[in-house]
XYZ file of C-alpha atoms in Angstrom:
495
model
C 98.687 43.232 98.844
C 97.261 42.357 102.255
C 99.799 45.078 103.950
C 98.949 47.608 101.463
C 95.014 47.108 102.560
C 96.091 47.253 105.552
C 97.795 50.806 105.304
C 94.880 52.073 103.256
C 92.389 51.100 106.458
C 94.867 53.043 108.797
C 95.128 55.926 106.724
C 91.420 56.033 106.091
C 90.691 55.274 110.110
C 92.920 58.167 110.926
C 93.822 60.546 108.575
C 91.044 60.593 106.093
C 90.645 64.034 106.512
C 94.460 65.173 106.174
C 94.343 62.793 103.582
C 91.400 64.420 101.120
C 92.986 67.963 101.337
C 96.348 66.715 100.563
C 94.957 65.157 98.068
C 93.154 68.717 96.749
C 95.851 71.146 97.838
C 98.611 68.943 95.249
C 96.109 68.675 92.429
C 96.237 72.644 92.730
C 100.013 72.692 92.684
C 100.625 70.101 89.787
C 97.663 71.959 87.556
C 99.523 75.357 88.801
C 103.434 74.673 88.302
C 103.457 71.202 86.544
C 100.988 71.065 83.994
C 101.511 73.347 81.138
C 101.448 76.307 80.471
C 102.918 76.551 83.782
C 102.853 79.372 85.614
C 106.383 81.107 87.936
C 108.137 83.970 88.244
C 109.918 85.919 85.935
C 114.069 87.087 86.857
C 114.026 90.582 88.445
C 118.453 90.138 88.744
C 117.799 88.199 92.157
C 118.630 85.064 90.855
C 122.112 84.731 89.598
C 123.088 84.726 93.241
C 120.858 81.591 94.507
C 121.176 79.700 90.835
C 125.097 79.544 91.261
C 124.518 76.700 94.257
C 123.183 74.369 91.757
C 125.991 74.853 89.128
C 123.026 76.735 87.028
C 123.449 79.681 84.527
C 121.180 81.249 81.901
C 120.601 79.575 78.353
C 120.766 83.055 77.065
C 124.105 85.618 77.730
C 122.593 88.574 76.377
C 121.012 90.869 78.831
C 117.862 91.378 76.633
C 117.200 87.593 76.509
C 117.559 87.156 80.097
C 115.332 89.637 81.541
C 113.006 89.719 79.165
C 110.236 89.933 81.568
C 108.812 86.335 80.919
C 109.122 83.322 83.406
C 111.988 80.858 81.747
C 111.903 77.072 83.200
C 114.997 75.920 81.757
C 118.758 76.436 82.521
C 122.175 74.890 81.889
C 124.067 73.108 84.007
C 127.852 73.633 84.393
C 130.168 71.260 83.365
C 132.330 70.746 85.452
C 130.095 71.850 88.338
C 132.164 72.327 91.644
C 129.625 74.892 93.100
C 127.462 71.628 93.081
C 129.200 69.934 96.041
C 130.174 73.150 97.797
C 128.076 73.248 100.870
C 128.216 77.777 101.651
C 129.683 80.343 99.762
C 128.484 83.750 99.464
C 125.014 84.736 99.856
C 124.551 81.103 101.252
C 120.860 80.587 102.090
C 118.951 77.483 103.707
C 116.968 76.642 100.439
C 120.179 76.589 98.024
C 120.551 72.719 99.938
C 117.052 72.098 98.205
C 118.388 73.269 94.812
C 121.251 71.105 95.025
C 118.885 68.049 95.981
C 116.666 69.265 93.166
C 119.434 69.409 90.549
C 120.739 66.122 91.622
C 117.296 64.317 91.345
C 117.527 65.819 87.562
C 120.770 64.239 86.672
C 119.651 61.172 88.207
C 116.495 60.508 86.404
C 118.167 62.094 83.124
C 121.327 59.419 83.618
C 123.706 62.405 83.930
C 123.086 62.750 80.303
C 121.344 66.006 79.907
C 122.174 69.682 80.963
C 119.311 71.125 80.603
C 117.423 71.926 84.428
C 114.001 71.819 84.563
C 112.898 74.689 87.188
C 109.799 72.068 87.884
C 112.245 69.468 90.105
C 113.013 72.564 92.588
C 109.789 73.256 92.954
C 108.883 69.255 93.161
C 111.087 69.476 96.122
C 109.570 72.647 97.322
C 106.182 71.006 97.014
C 106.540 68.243 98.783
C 108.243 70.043 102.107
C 105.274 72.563 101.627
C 103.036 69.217 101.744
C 104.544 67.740 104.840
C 103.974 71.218 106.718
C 100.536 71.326 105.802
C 100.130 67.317 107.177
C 101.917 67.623 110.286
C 99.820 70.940 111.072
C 96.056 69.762 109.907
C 96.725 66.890 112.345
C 97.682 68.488 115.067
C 96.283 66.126 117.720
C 94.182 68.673 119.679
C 91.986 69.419 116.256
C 88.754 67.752 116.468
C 86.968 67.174 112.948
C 85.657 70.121 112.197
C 88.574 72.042 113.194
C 90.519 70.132 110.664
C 88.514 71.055 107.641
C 88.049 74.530 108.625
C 92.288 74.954 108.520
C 92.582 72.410 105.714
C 89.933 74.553 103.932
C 91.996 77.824 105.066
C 94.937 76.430 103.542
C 93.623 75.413 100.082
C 92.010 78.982 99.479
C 94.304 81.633 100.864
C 97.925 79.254 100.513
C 97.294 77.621 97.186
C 96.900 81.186 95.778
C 99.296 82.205 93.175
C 100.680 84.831 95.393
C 102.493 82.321 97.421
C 102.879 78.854 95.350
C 104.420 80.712 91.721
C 107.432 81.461 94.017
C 108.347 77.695 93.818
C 108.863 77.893 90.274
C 111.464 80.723 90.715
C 114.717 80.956 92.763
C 113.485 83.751 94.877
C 114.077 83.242 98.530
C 110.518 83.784 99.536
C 109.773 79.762 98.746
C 112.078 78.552 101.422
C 110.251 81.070 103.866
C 107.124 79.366 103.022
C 107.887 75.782 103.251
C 110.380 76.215 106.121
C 107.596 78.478 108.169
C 105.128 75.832 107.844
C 107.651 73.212 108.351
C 108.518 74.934 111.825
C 105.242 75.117 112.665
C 104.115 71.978 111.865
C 107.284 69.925 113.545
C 106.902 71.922 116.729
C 102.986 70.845 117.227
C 104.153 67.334 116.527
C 106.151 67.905 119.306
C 104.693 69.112 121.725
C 101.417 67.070 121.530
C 103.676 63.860 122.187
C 103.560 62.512 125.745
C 107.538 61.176 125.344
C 108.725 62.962 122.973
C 112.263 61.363 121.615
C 115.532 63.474 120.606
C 114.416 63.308 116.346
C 111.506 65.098 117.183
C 113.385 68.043 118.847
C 116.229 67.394 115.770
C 113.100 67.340 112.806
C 112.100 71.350 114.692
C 115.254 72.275 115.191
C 116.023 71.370 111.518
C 112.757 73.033 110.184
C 113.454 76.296 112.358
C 116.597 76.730 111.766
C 115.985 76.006 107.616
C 113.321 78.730 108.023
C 115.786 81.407 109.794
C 117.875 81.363 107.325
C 115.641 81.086 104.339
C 116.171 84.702 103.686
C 119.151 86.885 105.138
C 116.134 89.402 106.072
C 114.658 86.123 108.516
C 118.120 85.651 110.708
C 116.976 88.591 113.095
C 114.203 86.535 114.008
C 116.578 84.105 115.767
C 116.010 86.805 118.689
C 112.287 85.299 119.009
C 113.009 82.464 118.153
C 115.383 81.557 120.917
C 112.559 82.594 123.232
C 111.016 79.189 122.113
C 114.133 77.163 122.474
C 114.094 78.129 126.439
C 110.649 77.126 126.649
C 111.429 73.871 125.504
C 114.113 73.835 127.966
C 111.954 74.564 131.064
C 109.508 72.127 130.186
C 111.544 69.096 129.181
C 113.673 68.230 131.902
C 115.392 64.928 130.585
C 119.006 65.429 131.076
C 119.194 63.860 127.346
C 116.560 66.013 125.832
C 118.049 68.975 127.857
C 121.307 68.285 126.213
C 119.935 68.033 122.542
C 118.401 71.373 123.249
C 121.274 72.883 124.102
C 123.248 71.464 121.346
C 120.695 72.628 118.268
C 120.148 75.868 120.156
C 123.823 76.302 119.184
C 124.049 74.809 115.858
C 121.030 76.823 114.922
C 123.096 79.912 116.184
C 126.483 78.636 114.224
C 124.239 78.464 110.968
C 122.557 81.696 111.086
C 125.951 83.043 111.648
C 127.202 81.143 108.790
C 124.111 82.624 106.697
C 125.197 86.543 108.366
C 128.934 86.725 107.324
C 128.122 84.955 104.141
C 126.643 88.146 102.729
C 128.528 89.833 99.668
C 130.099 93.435 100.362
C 128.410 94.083 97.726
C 124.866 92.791 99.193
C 125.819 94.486 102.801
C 126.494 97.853 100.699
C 123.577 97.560 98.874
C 121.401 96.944 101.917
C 123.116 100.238 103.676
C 122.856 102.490 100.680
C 118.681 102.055 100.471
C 118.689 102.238 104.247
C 120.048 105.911 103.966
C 118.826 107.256 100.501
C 115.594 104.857 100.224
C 115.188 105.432 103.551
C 116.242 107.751 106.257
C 116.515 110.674 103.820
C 113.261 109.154 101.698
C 110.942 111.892 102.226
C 112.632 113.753 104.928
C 112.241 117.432 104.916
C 115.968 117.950 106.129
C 118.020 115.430 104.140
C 121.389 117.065 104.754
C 120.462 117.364 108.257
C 119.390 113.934 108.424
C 122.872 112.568 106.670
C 125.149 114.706 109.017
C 123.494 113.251 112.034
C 123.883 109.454 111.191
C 127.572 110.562 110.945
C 127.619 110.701 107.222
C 129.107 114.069 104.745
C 126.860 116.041 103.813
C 128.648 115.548 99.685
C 127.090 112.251 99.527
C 123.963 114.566 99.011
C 124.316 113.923 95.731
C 123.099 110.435 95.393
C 120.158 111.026 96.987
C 117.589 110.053 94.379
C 120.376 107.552 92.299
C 119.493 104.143 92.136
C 122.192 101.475 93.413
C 122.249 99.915 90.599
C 122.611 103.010 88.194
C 126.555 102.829 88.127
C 127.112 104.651 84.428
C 127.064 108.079 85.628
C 129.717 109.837 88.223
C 127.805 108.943 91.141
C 128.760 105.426 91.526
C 127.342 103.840 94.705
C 130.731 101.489 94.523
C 133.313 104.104 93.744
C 136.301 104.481 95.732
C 135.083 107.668 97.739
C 131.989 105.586 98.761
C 133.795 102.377 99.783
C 136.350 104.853 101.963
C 134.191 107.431 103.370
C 130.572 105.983 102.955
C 130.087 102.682 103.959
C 133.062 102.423 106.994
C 130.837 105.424 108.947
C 127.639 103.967 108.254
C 126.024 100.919 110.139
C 122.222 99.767 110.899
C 122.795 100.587 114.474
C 123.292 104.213 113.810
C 120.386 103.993 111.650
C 117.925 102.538 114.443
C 119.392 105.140 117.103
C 118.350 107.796 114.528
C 114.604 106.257 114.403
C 114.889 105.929 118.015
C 115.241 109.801 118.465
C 112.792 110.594 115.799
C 109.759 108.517 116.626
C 108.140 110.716 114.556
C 109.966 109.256 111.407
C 109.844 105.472 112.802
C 106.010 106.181 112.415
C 105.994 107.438 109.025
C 107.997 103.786 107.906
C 105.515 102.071 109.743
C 102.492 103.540 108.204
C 104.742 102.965 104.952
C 105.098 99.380 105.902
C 101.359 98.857 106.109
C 100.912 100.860 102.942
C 102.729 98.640 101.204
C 101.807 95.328 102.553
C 100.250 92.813 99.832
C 101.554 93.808 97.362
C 100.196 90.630 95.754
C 98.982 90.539 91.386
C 97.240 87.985 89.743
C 98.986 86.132 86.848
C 100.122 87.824 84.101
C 101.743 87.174 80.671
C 105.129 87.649 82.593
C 103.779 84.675 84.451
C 104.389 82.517 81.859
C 106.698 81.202 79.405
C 107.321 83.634 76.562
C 104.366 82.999 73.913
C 102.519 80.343 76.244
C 100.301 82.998 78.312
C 97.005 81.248 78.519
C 93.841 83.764 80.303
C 91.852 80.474 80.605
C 94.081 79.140 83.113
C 92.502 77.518 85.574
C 94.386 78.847 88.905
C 93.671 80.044 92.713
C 93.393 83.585 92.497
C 91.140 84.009 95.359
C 93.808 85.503 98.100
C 94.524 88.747 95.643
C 90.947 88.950 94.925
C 90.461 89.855 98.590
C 92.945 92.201 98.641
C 92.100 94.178 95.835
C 88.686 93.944 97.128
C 88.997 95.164 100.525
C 92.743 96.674 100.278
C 91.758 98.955 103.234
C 91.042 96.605 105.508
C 94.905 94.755 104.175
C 97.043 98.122 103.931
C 95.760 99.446 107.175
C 98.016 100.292 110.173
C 95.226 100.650 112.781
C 93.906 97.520 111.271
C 97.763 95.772 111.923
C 97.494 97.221 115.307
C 94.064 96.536 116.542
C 94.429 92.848 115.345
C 97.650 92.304 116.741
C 97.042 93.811 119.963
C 93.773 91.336 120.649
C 95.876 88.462 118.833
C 98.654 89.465 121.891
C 96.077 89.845 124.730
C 93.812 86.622 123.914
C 97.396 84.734 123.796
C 98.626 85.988 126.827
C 95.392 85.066 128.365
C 95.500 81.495 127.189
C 99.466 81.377 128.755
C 98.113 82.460 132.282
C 95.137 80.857 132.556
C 96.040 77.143 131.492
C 99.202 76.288 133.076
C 100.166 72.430 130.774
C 102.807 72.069 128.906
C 101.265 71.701 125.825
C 99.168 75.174 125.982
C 102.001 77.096 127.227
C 104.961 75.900 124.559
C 101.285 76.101 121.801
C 101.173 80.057 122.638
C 104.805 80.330 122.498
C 104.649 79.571 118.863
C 101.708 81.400 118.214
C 103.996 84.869 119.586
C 106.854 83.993 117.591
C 104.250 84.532 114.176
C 103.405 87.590 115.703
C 106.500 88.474 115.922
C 107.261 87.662 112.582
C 104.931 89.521 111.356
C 105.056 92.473 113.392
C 108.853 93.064 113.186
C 108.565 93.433 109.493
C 106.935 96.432 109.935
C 110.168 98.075 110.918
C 112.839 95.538 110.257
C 112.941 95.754 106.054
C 112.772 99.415 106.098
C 115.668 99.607 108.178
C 117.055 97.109 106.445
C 117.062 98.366 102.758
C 114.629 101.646 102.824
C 112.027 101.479 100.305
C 114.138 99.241 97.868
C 112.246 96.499 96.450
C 109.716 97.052 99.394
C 106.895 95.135 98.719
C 108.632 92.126 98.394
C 110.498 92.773 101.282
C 107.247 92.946 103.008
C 106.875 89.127 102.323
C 106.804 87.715 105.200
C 104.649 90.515 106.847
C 101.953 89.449 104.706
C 102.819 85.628 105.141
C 102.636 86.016 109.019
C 99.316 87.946 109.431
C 97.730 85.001 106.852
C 98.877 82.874 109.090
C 97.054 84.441 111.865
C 94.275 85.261 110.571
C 94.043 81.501 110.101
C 94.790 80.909 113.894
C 91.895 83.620 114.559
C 89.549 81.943 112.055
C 90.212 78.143 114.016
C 89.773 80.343 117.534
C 86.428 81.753 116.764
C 85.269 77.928 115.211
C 87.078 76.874 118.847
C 85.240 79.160 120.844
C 81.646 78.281 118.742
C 81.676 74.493 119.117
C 82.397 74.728 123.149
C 79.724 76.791 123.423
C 77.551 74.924 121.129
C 78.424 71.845 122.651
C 77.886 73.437 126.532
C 74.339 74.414 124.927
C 73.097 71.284 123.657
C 74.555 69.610 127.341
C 72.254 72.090 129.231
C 69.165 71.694 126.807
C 70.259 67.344 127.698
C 70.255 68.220 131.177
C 66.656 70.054 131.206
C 65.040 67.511 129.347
């Protein structure tokens, strides 16, 4: 009793803060996802792919029943489930380890007796990962007080929003990028901020970044960036030790994201290629067959241009024999980018389509719920999309993505030169890479799969800019209480 006293005086003496909006943020998420009727995300034909790491297939078999447009919480279990205790197969991403945690905390608690998966354990697990971010980045040892409420209070309005946390009821990828991002983020301050920082601090970022990298397949071309960070750490840790453990994550992290690359299905590689062309390079275009001959492609394949991927009942089958010989072998994403790259014109036109598309963010809906439990009087955090569709020309701007990002760039770059510690230079590192992740998926998704599913793919565009509006927000209550503080000093002074 005495020691548990005790732990509640520590906690209260330094973390009281961190503490209370915990304490708010997971009353959202249990009255959100926990507490019926709870509210996910309904099947869109993503989720066969991710579901198969947990041994986990529909109730249901018939196509009707299964994407019926309604969120569905339950699923069977396999039996015998070898998928269960296979660590990658195809379309291996970081979060299918959480499923497999998730599914084996089920059968645990259930005695092995019952079949029947509760969506709510993944996003249990998804919640508390999301939780630890959010701990490890309100206390980040260089927030006074006031800073800490201001991001815990950012967190609990625009991140508690059922345009992010309804994705942890659901086995879309977009989860892991959440919890992982924060995760990264929130490991790396805890690093940095230590004055001997040991080799499981390096592993618990190296861990969290490389969990976010590969949360998605569209997130492993942010290794690039992210790398940029890993020499950073290098230069300013010298410890042969640390310098070693550095070195040995950098490549692991490297290894995995590989793993996650060559992991992809031919069938998700040709999909991605197909929308790159017809979604996107010809999307649009006022030469098509122009546009196909010069990415090295026939100008026959015209006639898919307009026919869905997924449409395979008619004679233009995106998976037929002509298209696996003479489609897909002359067609890569490097000779799309060189064709962007000598049309800057049309690069332009994607990006203004990027920023057109960006938040594509709904409230709830009765496909939010579970068929015949769609409540209106659900109490929920719909406060992000009420901004958007509130001001959605100051969200789906480009010269609103640009003039932000350039003054987010400059007042970084300013803060690198200028203070010259460890701590402030490794801080702004970090604070480039969510620029970067942001930024880059302005180009990257259309290049990646055209306009297909596009504002979804635009995820972690809108993710990243939240984030930094965040870091702006905490800047400008920065910038106030110096000054505020330098004032009162003077008026001290005078008196």
């Amino acid at each position: 009793m005495l020691r548990i006293l005790e732990k509640i005086k520590y906690i209260k003496d330094n973390y009281l803060i961190e503490t209370i909006i915990l304490v708010i943020i997971a009353i959202i998420l249990i009255n959100t996802l926990f507490v019926y009727p709870i509210v996910g995300k309904c099947d869109n034909g993503d989720f066969e792919r991710f579901m198969r790491y947990g041994g986990l297939k529909n109730i249901h078999n018939e196509y009707k029943k299964i994407y019926d447009g309604y969120f569905h919480n339950k699923f069977l279990i396999s039996n015998p489930n070898p998928l269960l205790f296979v660590p990658v197969y195809i379309n291996w991403v970081s979060s299918t380890i959480l499923l497999k945690i998730s599914v084996f905390i089920f059968l645990v608690i259930h005695g092995f007796s019952s079949n029947l998966f509760d969506i709510r354990y993944l996003a249990f697990v998804y919640c508390v990962i999301f939780l630890i971010g959010i701990f490890l980045i309100v206390s980040f040892k260089r927030f006074n007080s006031i800073l800490k409420i201001i991001c815990g209070a950012f967190f609990i309005v625009f991140f508690t929003s059922t345009c992010y946390i309804t994705y942890f009821n659901s086995f879309f990828g977009e989860a892991g990028t959440i919890i992982f991002l924060f995760l990264n983020i929130g490991t790396y301050l805890y690093l940095i901020t230590r004055e001997k920082p040991e080799i499981r601090h390096f592993i618990y970022f190296f861990l969290a970044s490389c969990g976010f990298l590969t949360a998605k397949s569209q997130n492993i071309p942010l290794l690039v960036f992210m790398l940029i960070i890993y020499a950073g750490l290098f230069v300013y840790y010298k410890q042969k030790k640390i310098r070693i453990s550095i070195i040995i994550g950098t490549l692991i992290v490297i290894s995995i994201c590989g793993i996650g690359y060559f992991s992809l299905s031919d069938t998700m590689n040709r999909n991605n290629l197909y929308q790159s062309v017809f979604l996107g390079v010809l999307r649009d275009s006022p030469t098509p067959e122009r546009d196909l001959q010069e990415i090295g492609i026939d100008k026959k394949f015209m006639v898919f241009y307009g026919h869905s991927f997924y449409d395979r009942k008619g004679e233009q089958d995106p998976l037929g024999k002509e298209m696996i010989d003479d489609f897909y072998p002359n067609i890569s994403f490097g000779k799309i980018l060189v064709f962007y790259i000598n049309h800057p014109d049309r690069l332009w036109e994607k990006i203004v389509d990027s920023a057109n598309n960006a938040y594509a963010f709904s409230n709830i809906k009765k496909g939010s719920f579970i068929k015949n439990q769609y409540d209106s009087n659900k109490v929920v955090n719909g406060i992000r999309v009420y901004l958007i569709e509130k001001f959605p020309k100051l969200h789906r701007n480009i010269y609103v993505f640009i003039g932000f990002s350039i003054l987010y760039l400059l007042i970084s770059i300013f803060y690198f030169i200028k203070y010259k510690d460890r701590t402030t230079r490794l801080l702004v590192l970090m604070l480039l890479f969510i620029l970067a992740s942001g930024a880059s998926q302005l180009v990257l998704p259309v290049l990646g799969s055209g306009h297909g599913d596009f504002g979804k793919h635009l995820f972690l565009l809108n993710l990243s800019y939240d984030i930094m509006a965040g870091i702006a927000v905490l800047w400008i209550a920065h910038i106030i209480y110096k000054c505020s503080l330098k004032y009162f000093k003077n008026i001290i002074r005078l008196k």
